[in-house]
Short mmCIF file of C-alpha atoms and ligand atoms in Angstrom, two decimals:
data_model
loop_
_atom_site.label_atom_id
_atom_site.label_comp_id
_atom_site.label_asym_id
_atom_site.label_seq_id
_atom_site.Cartn_x
_atom_site.Cartn_y
_atom_site.Cartn_z
CA MET A 1 6.34 13.23 1.85
CA LYS A 2 7.78 10.98 4.56
CA PRO A 3 5.12 10.37 7.44
CA ASP A 4 6.19 11.34 10.51
CA PRO A 5 5.83 8.04 12.74
CA ARG A 6 4.80 10.14 15.81
CA GLN A 7 1.92 11.57 14.06
CA LEU A 8 0.96 9.00 12.51
CA VAL A 9 0.80 6.73 15.96
CA ASP A 10 -1.10 10.04 17.56
CA GLY A 11 -3.45 9.84 15.13
CA LEU A 12 -4.12 6.25 15.00
CA VAL A 13 -4.21 6.01 18.64
CA ALA A 14 -6.91 8.91 18.58
CA GLY A 15 -9.09 6.73 16.27
CA ASP A 16 -8.02 8.15 12.94
CA ARG A 17 -8.88 5.27 10.17
CA ALA A 18 -6.72 6.84 7.61
CA ALA A 19 -3.59 6.93 10.05
CA LEU A 20 -4.45 3.55 10.99
CA ALA A 21 -4.43 2.30 7.05
CA ARG A 22 -1.04 4.33 6.39
CA ALA A 23 0.89 2.73 9.12
CA ILE A 24 -0.64 -0.86 8.07
CA THR A 25 0.69 0.03 4.39
CA LEU A 26 4.06 1.06 5.79
CA ALA A 27 4.39 -2.28 7.45
CA GLU A 28 3.11 -4.02 4.30
CA SER A 29 5.85 -2.57 1.96
CA ALA A 30 8.77 -4.21 0.64
CA LEU A 31 10.70 -0.99 0.72
CA PRO A 32 13.40 -0.86 3.43
CA ARG A 33 12.55 2.82 4.46
CA HIS A 34 8.97 2.10 4.72
CA GLN A 35 9.91 -0.86 6.71
CA GLU A 36 12.21 1.36 9.09
CA LEU A 37 9.36 3.45 9.62
CA ALA A 38 6.94 1.10 10.00
CA GLU A 39 9.25 -0.66 12.87
CA GLU A 40 9.41 3.11 14.52
CA VAL A 41 5.61 3.39 14.19
CA LEU A 42 5.08 -0.10 15.94
CA GLU A 43 7.83 0.82 18.70
CA LEU A 44 5.84 3.64 19.45
CA CYS A 45 2.55 1.29 19.45
CA LEU A 46 4.22 -1.20 21.80
CA ALA A 47 4.99 1.39 24.31
CA HIS A 48 1.31 2.78 24.31
CA ALA A 49 0.01 -0.72 24.42
CA SER A 50 2.28 -1.31 27.57
CA HIS A 51 1.19 2.04 29.02
CA ALA A 52 -2.38 1.92 28.49
CA SER A 53 -3.24 -1.83 29.75
CA PRO A 54 -0.37 -3.08 31.77
CA GLY A 55 -0.76 -6.89 31.67
CA ALA A 56 -4.33 -6.79 30.43
CA GLY A 57 -3.43 -9.11 27.86
CA GLY A 58 -4.62 -6.48 25.33
CA ALA A 59 -7.35 -7.54 22.48
CA VAL A 60 -9.19 -10.82 21.81
CA ARG A 61 -7.11 -12.33 18.81
CA LEU A 62 -9.03 -14.94 17.05
CA GLY A 63 -8.10 -16.73 14.14
CA VAL A 64 -10.58 -17.95 11.43
CA SER A 65 -9.58 -20.73 9.04
CA GLY A 66 -11.76 -23.17 6.73
CA VAL A 67 -11.58 -24.39 2.90
CA PRO A 68 -12.99 -21.62 0.28
CA GLY A 69 -16.54 -21.79 0.46
CA VAL A 70 -17.19 -23.01 4.27
CA GLY A 71 -18.69 -19.49 4.91
CA LYS A 72 -15.54 -17.67 6.45
CA SER A 73 -16.85 -14.18 5.31
CA THR A 74 -20.11 -15.00 6.36
CA PHE A 75 -18.93 -16.05 9.75
CA VAL A 76 -16.76 -13.10 10.21
CA ASP A 77 -19.33 -10.65 9.23
CA ALA A 78 -22.40 -12.15 11.40
CA LEU A 79 -19.76 -12.38 14.67
CA GLY A 80 -18.67 -8.94 13.71
CA VAL A 81 -21.93 -7.57 13.41
CA HIS A 82 -22.84 -9.65 16.95
CA LEU A 83 -19.43 -7.96 18.55
CA VAL A 84 -20.28 -4.43 17.65
CA ARG A 85 -24.11 -4.24 17.69
CA GLU A 86 -24.87 -6.56 20.62
CA ARG A 87 -21.58 -6.14 22.54
CA GLU A 88 -20.92 -2.64 21.66
CA GLU A 89 -17.24 -3.59 21.31
CA THR A 90 -14.87 -2.62 18.39
CA VAL A 91 -13.52 -4.78 15.96
CA ALA A 92 -10.94 -5.15 13.48
CA VAL A 93 -10.59 -7.94 10.59
CA LEU A 94 -7.40 -8.56 9.32
CA ALA A 95 -6.49 -11.45 6.70
CA VAL A 96 -3.34 -13.87 5.71
CA ASP A 97 -3.97 -15.17 2.16
CA PRO A 98 -0.46 -15.93 0.35
CA THR A 99 -2.34 -17.30 -2.37
CA SER A 100 -4.26 -14.07 -3.29
CA PRO A 101 -3.87 -12.52 -6.67
CA VAL A 102 -1.31 -9.72 -7.08
CA HIS A 103 -3.76 -7.71 -9.39
CA GLY A 104 -7.68 -7.63 -8.89
CA GLY A 105 -7.13 -7.75 -4.95
CA SER A 106 -7.12 -10.15 -2.48
CA ILE A 107 -10.60 -12.10 -1.52
CA LEU A 108 -10.20 -12.59 2.02
CA GLY A 109 -11.08 -9.82 4.20
CA ASP A 110 -12.91 -8.16 1.21
CA LYS A 111 -15.48 -5.87 2.59
CA THR A 112 -17.73 -6.31 -0.12
CA ARG A 113 -17.88 -9.90 1.34
CA MET A 114 -18.90 -8.60 4.52
CA PRO A 115 -21.39 -6.26 3.60
CA ARG A 116 -22.98 -5.71 7.20
CA LEU A 117 -19.74 -5.27 9.11
CA ALA A 118 -18.23 -3.07 6.73
CA SER A 119 -20.74 -0.32 7.30
CA ASP A 120 -19.99 0.01 10.96
CA ARG A 121 -17.75 2.78 12.37
CA ARG A 122 -16.89 0.54 15.13
CA ALA A 123 -15.63 -2.37 12.57
CA PHE A 124 -12.02 -2.02 10.12
CA ILE A 125 -11.54 -4.14 7.81
CA ARG A 126 -8.16 -4.73 5.92
CA PRO A 127 -7.98 -7.17 2.97
CA SER A 128 -4.82 -9.52 2.82
CA PRO A 129 -1.75 -8.00 1.89
CA SER A 130 -1.63 -9.43 -1.82
CA GLY A 131 0.88 -10.87 -3.70
CA GLY A 132 3.99 -11.94 -1.22
CA SER A 133 5.38 -14.81 0.27
CA LEU A 134 3.69 -16.50 3.16
CA GLY A 135 6.41 -15.03 5.46
CA GLY A 136 6.29 -11.43 4.18
CA VAL A 137 1.95 -11.48 4.36
CA ALA A 138 2.38 -13.07 7.88
CA ARG A 139 4.94 -10.21 9.11
CA ALA A 140 3.03 -7.49 8.01
CA THR A 141 -0.39 -9.12 9.29
CA ARG A 142 1.73 -9.33 12.65
CA GLN A 143 2.11 -5.75 12.80
CA ALA A 144 -1.09 -4.57 11.73
CA ILE A 145 -2.30 -6.87 14.82
CA VAL A 146 -0.34 -4.55 17.09
CA LEU A 147 -1.31 -1.48 15.08
CA CYS A 148 -4.84 -2.56 15.40
CA GLU A 149 -4.68 -2.99 19.21
CA ALA A 150 -3.07 0.66 19.37
CA ALA A 151 -6.09 1.99 17.74
CA GLY A 152 -8.20 0.59 20.67
CA TYR A 153 -9.93 -2.70 18.68
CA ARG A 154 -10.81 -4.41 21.37
CA ASN A 155 -11.33 -7.83 19.15
CA ILE A 156 -9.04 -8.92 16.16
CA LEU A 157 -10.31 -11.37 13.82
CA VAL A 158 -7.70 -12.83 11.60
CA GLU A 159 -9.35 -14.96 8.67
CA THR A 160 -7.21 -17.30 6.35
CA VAL A 161 -7.70 -19.93 3.96
CA GLY A 162 -7.11 -23.48 4.63
CA VAL A 163 -4.63 -24.26 2.48
CA GLY A 164 -0.71 -24.60 3.21
CA GLN A 165 1.24 -23.07 5.81
CA SER A 166 -0.84 -20.10 6.29
CA GLU A 167 -3.04 -21.87 9.11
CA VAL A 168 0.12 -22.29 11.07
CA ALA A 169 1.35 -18.99 10.86
CA VAL A 170 -2.31 -17.09 11.87
CA ALA A 171 -2.48 -19.75 14.94
CA ASP A 172 0.47 -18.39 15.81
CA MET A 173 -0.56 -14.94 15.86
CA THR A 174 -3.68 -15.05 17.74
CA ASP A 175 -4.86 -16.42 21.07
CA CYS A 176 -7.54 -18.78 19.74
CA PHE A 177 -7.87 -20.72 16.93
CA LEU A 178 -11.03 -21.69 14.94
CA LEU A 179 -11.45 -23.90 12.28
CA LEU A 180 -14.95 -23.80 10.34
CA MET A 181 -16.45 -27.12 8.77
CA LEU A 182 -18.80 -28.06 6.61
CA PRO A 183 -21.52 -30.73 7.84
CA GLY A 184 -21.53 -34.16 6.69
CA ALA A 185 -18.10 -35.08 8.41
CA GLY A 186 -17.09 -38.33 6.74
CA ASP A 187 -14.87 -37.27 3.88
CA GLU A 188 -13.26 -34.64 5.73
CA LEU A 189 -13.04 -36.53 8.86
CA GLN A 190 -10.33 -38.94 6.84
CA GLY A 191 -8.47 -35.99 5.18
CA MET A 192 -8.31 -33.95 8.48
CA LYS A 193 -4.61 -33.38 9.10
CA ARG A 194 -3.21 -34.01 12.18
CA GLY A 195 -0.80 -30.94 12.04
CA ILE A 196 -3.90 -28.70 11.86
CA MET A 197 -6.18 -30.53 14.02
CA GLU A 198 -3.56 -29.56 17.10
CA LEU A 199 -3.54 -26.11 16.54
CA VAL A 200 -7.22 -26.03 16.44
CA ASP A 201 -9.12 -24.60 19.82
CA LEU A 202 -12.55 -24.55 18.34
CA VAL A 203 -14.19 -26.25 15.53
CA ILE A 204 -17.26 -24.95 14.17
CA ILE A 205 -19.66 -26.50 12.07
CA ASN A 206 -21.46 -23.88 9.76
CA LYS A 207 -24.00 -24.44 7.37
CA ALA A 208 -26.66 -25.68 9.94
CA ASP A 209 -29.79 -24.86 7.89
CA GLY A 210 -31.84 -25.74 5.26
CA GLY A 211 -32.51 -29.37 6.31
CA SER A 212 -28.55 -30.03 7.05
CA GLU A 213 -29.13 -29.69 10.81
CA GLY A 214 -29.10 -33.20 11.59
CA ARG A 215 -26.09 -33.64 9.24
CA ALA A 216 -24.61 -31.12 11.37
CA ALA A 217 -25.33 -32.48 14.67
CA ARG A 218 -23.97 -36.00 13.41
CA ALA A 219 -20.98 -34.32 12.25
CA ARG A 220 -20.26 -32.80 15.76
CA SER A 221 -20.64 -35.79 17.40
CA GLU A 222 -17.85 -37.47 15.06
CA TYR A 223 -15.49 -34.61 15.30
CA GLU A 224 -16.06 -34.74 19.27
CA ALA A 225 -15.28 -38.38 18.77
CA ALA A 226 -12.07 -38.03 16.42
CA LEU A 227 -10.91 -35.11 18.43
CA HIS A 228 -11.01 -37.20 21.53
CA LEU A 229 -8.08 -39.30 20.19
CA PHE A 230 -5.72 -36.74 20.00
CA PRO A 231 -3.35 -36.55 23.11
CA PRO A 232 -4.82 -33.71 25.65
CA PRO A 233 -2.84 -30.27 25.01
CA PRO A 234 -0.56 -29.08 27.73
CA HIS A 235 -2.57 -26.26 28.27
CA GLY A 236 -5.71 -28.71 29.22
CA TRP A 237 -7.89 -26.94 26.64
CA ALA A 238 -9.55 -29.81 24.51
CA PRO A 239 -10.94 -28.46 21.26
CA VAL A 240 -14.74 -27.90 21.43
CA VAL A 241 -17.00 -28.32 18.70
CA GLY A 242 -19.94 -26.26 17.98
CA VAL A 243 -22.69 -25.48 15.43
CA CYS A 244 -23.76 -22.63 13.89
CA SER A 245 -25.36 -20.96 10.64
CA ALA A 246 -23.56 -17.78 9.62
CA GLN A 247 -26.22 -16.90 7.27
CA GLU A 248 -28.99 -17.11 9.38
CA ASN A 249 -27.25 -15.95 12.22
CA ARG A 250 -28.16 -18.95 14.62
CA GLY A 251 -25.44 -20.12 16.69
CA VAL A 252 -22.92 -17.09 16.16
CA ARG A 253 -23.39 -15.66 19.79
CA GLU A 254 -22.59 -19.23 21.26
CA ALA A 255 -19.41 -19.93 19.19
CA TRP A 256 -18.33 -16.35 20.66
CA GLU A 257 -19.09 -17.48 23.99
CA LEU A 258 -16.65 -20.37 23.26
CA VAL A 259 -14.12 -18.27 22.34
CA LEU A 260 -14.62 -16.42 25.68
CA ARG A 261 -14.44 -19.61 27.45
CA HIS A 262 -11.56 -20.73 26.10
CA ARG A 263 -9.86 -17.29 26.88
CA ALA A 264 -10.91 -17.40 30.55
CA HIS A 265 -9.26 -21.01 30.94
CA MET A 266 -6.43 -19.61 29.19
CA GLN A 267 -5.96 -16.55 31.35
CA GLU A 268 -6.61 -18.49 34.56
CA SER A 269 -4.35 -21.18 33.72
CA GLY A 270 -1.47 -18.43 32.82
CA TRP A 271 -1.19 -20.14 29.52
CA LEU A 272 -2.19 -17.14 27.32
CA HIS A 273 0.65 -15.62 28.62
CA ARG A 274 2.91 -18.37 27.92
CA ARG A 275 1.34 -18.55 24.38
CA ARG A 276 2.14 -14.62 23.61
CA ALA A 277 5.73 -15.10 24.94
CA ALA A 278 6.17 -18.09 22.71
CA GLN A 279 4.68 -16.24 19.96
CA ALA A 280 7.02 -13.17 20.74
CA ARG A 281 10.23 -15.16 20.57
CA ARG A 282 9.05 -16.92 17.23
CA TRP A 283 8.50 -13.42 16.00
CA LEU A 284 11.96 -12.23 16.85
CA VAL A 285 13.25 -15.28 15.01
CA GLU A 286 11.33 -14.69 12.10
CA LEU A 287 12.18 -11.21 11.81
CA ILE A 288 15.89 -12.00 11.97
CA GLU A 289 15.53 -14.78 9.48
CA GLY A 290 13.73 -12.45 7.10
CA HIS A 291 16.30 -9.40 7.52
CA LEU A 292 18.93 -12.03 6.88
CA ARG A 293 17.26 -13.26 3.56
CA GLU A 294 16.80 -9.79 2.25
CA ALA A 295 20.20 -8.30 2.89
CA PHE A 296 21.81 -11.68 1.54
CA LEU A 297 19.92 -11.46 -1.81
CA ARG A 298 20.18 -7.63 -2.07
CA SER A 299 23.73 -7.61 -1.67
CA ALA A 300 26.48 -7.10 -4.57
CA ALA A 301 28.12 -9.86 -4.13
CA VAL A 302 25.54 -12.33 -3.99
CA ARG A 303 23.53 -10.61 -7.02
CA GLU A 304 26.63 -10.71 -9.14
CA ARG A 305 27.19 -14.81 -8.83
CA MET A 306 23.57 -16.24 -8.02
CA PRO A 307 22.82 -16.50 -11.70
CA GLY A 308 25.94 -18.24 -12.71
CA LEU A 309 25.73 -20.56 -9.45
CA GLU A 310 22.21 -21.39 -9.96
CA GLY A 311 22.84 -22.20 -13.79
CA LEU A 312 25.83 -24.55 -12.38
CA VAL A 313 23.29 -25.98 -9.84
CA GLU A 314 20.45 -27.16 -12.39
CA ALA A 315 23.29 -28.37 -15.06
CA GLY A 316 24.45 -30.49 -12.64
CA ALA A 317 28.16 -29.21 -12.44
CA LEU A 318 27.98 -27.86 -9.29
CA SER A 319 26.44 -29.24 -5.73
CA PRO A 320 23.71 -26.98 -4.02
CA LEU A 321 26.34 -27.31 -1.13
CA ARG A 322 29.23 -25.77 -2.94
CA ALA A 323 27.08 -23.12 -4.58
CA ALA A 324 25.46 -22.04 -1.11
CA ARG A 325 28.89 -22.36 0.34
CA GLN A 326 30.41 -20.45 -2.21
CA LEU A 327 27.38 -17.61 -2.12
CA LEU A 328 27.81 -17.25 1.50
CA GLU A 329 31.74 -16.92 1.64
CA ALA A 330 31.45 -14.03 -1.05
CA TRP A 331 28.67 -12.40 0.98
CA GLU A 332 31.34 -12.62 4.20
CA ALA A 333 33.83 -11.49 2.08
CA GLY A 334 32.30 -8.48 0.29
CA GLY A 335 31.35 -6.84 4.13
CA LYS A 336 27.76 -8.65 4.00
CA GLY A 337 26.90 -5.16 1.87
P1 LIG B 1 -15.61 -18.34 2.42
O1 LIG B 1 -14.86 -18.69 0.94
O2 LIG B 1 -15.27 -19.54 3.54
O3 LIG B 1 -15.09 -16.92 2.86
O4 LIG B 1 -17.11 -18.31 2.60
P2 LIG B 1 -18.24 -17.65 2.09
O5 LIG B 1 -18.79 -16.74 3.17
O6 LIG B 1 -17.80 -16.64 0.73
O7 LIG B 1 -19.62 -18.18 1.92
C1 LIG B 1 -19.62 -19.23 0.43
C2 LIG B 1 -20.68 -19.39 0.16
O8 LIG B 1 -21.58 -20.29 1.30
C3 LIG B 1 -21.66 -18.16 0.03
O9 LIG B 1 -22.58 -18.31 -1.35
C4 LIG B 1 -22.40 -18.02 1.37
O10 LIG B 1 -24.08 -17.37 1.04
C5 LIG B 1 -23.03 -19.26 1.82
N1 LIG B 1 -23.08 -19.71 3.26
C6 LIG B 1 -21.94 -18.97 4.07
N2 LIG B 1 -22.49 -19.08 5.44
C7 LIG B 1 -23.63 -20.12 5.24
C8 LIG B 1 -24.54 -20.83 6.27
O11 LIG B 1 -24.49 -20.49 7.21
N3 LIG B 1 -25.62 -21.72 5.43
C9 LIG B 1 -25.53 -21.47 4.51
N4 LIG B 1 -26.85 -22.17 3.74
N5 LIG B 1 -24.93 -20.85 3.22
C10 LIG B 1 -23.80 -20.13 3.75
#
């Protein structure tokens, strides 16, 4: 049965979780007709958002990253519980994990790893779309953010693994990017990738418990010193370092206060608006690139010639430049269909 976009939007705006889940499933689908439906749903949601809260900046969008095992799920669970129980707010948890297996489900955003939050009606948890390229997974999550905001979620937490380009993608869809670290900075400090540190707004050292409190405090000073070496960012917010124990629920409230401090700074300086505007512009470019790539690879002219030309390039009989040129010309000659 073809879902009706208007009905889906009415449902999700009214708080129907099944409607929200269905809309996200459409956004994750690779089928062109699903994507068209998802676009209609999104347009309606965007119209609703600008009508419902003009200029309000919408939800707080927080990216959370860190290496596997650092405590992302535990931290997001504790932070989410703080938001719903102590602040009486709503929270949606999304994930970007291009490494997640096609079968057996994904690891990030897994409800069983956020047991306390998963049982709360004010929280919505959605695992990473699985088995796609980073581009596909990121595109779906960007759309899911808009859908969750239309559904009224005040806070959106986007979890990602600290590998590859997924951190860049998540920093590019959130207002604030939080990196979780382990106590015992030494090694990590050296391996800290400059590119990642430039994305980071908050560093939180987790697992400051069970005798590791001293090491965590030392790590904090070392990170603060290291972060000072970076040139100040144009928006004037230098990354702040905090300490917490997600497991023992200490420092989690303080971490959220840092998120709010960052937000106040970004709002007052006008940079929240600028950051979102730049993100919208890059989203546009990504959408165009994605559509062009898919249309190109789907076209009959390209599908016919691609395997042969790939073989010639692999064998060294044809240069990649020539092969690309031939394919693009065939695509254009075929009316791009
Ligand atoms: P993720 O892979 O980054 O999502 O990490 P998890 O949240 O699954 O945590 C990995 C392991 O670290 C689990 O065994 C957690 O119980 C444990 N853990 C998470 N947070 C803390 C913490 O604050 N202190 C301690 N001691 N262990 C923690």
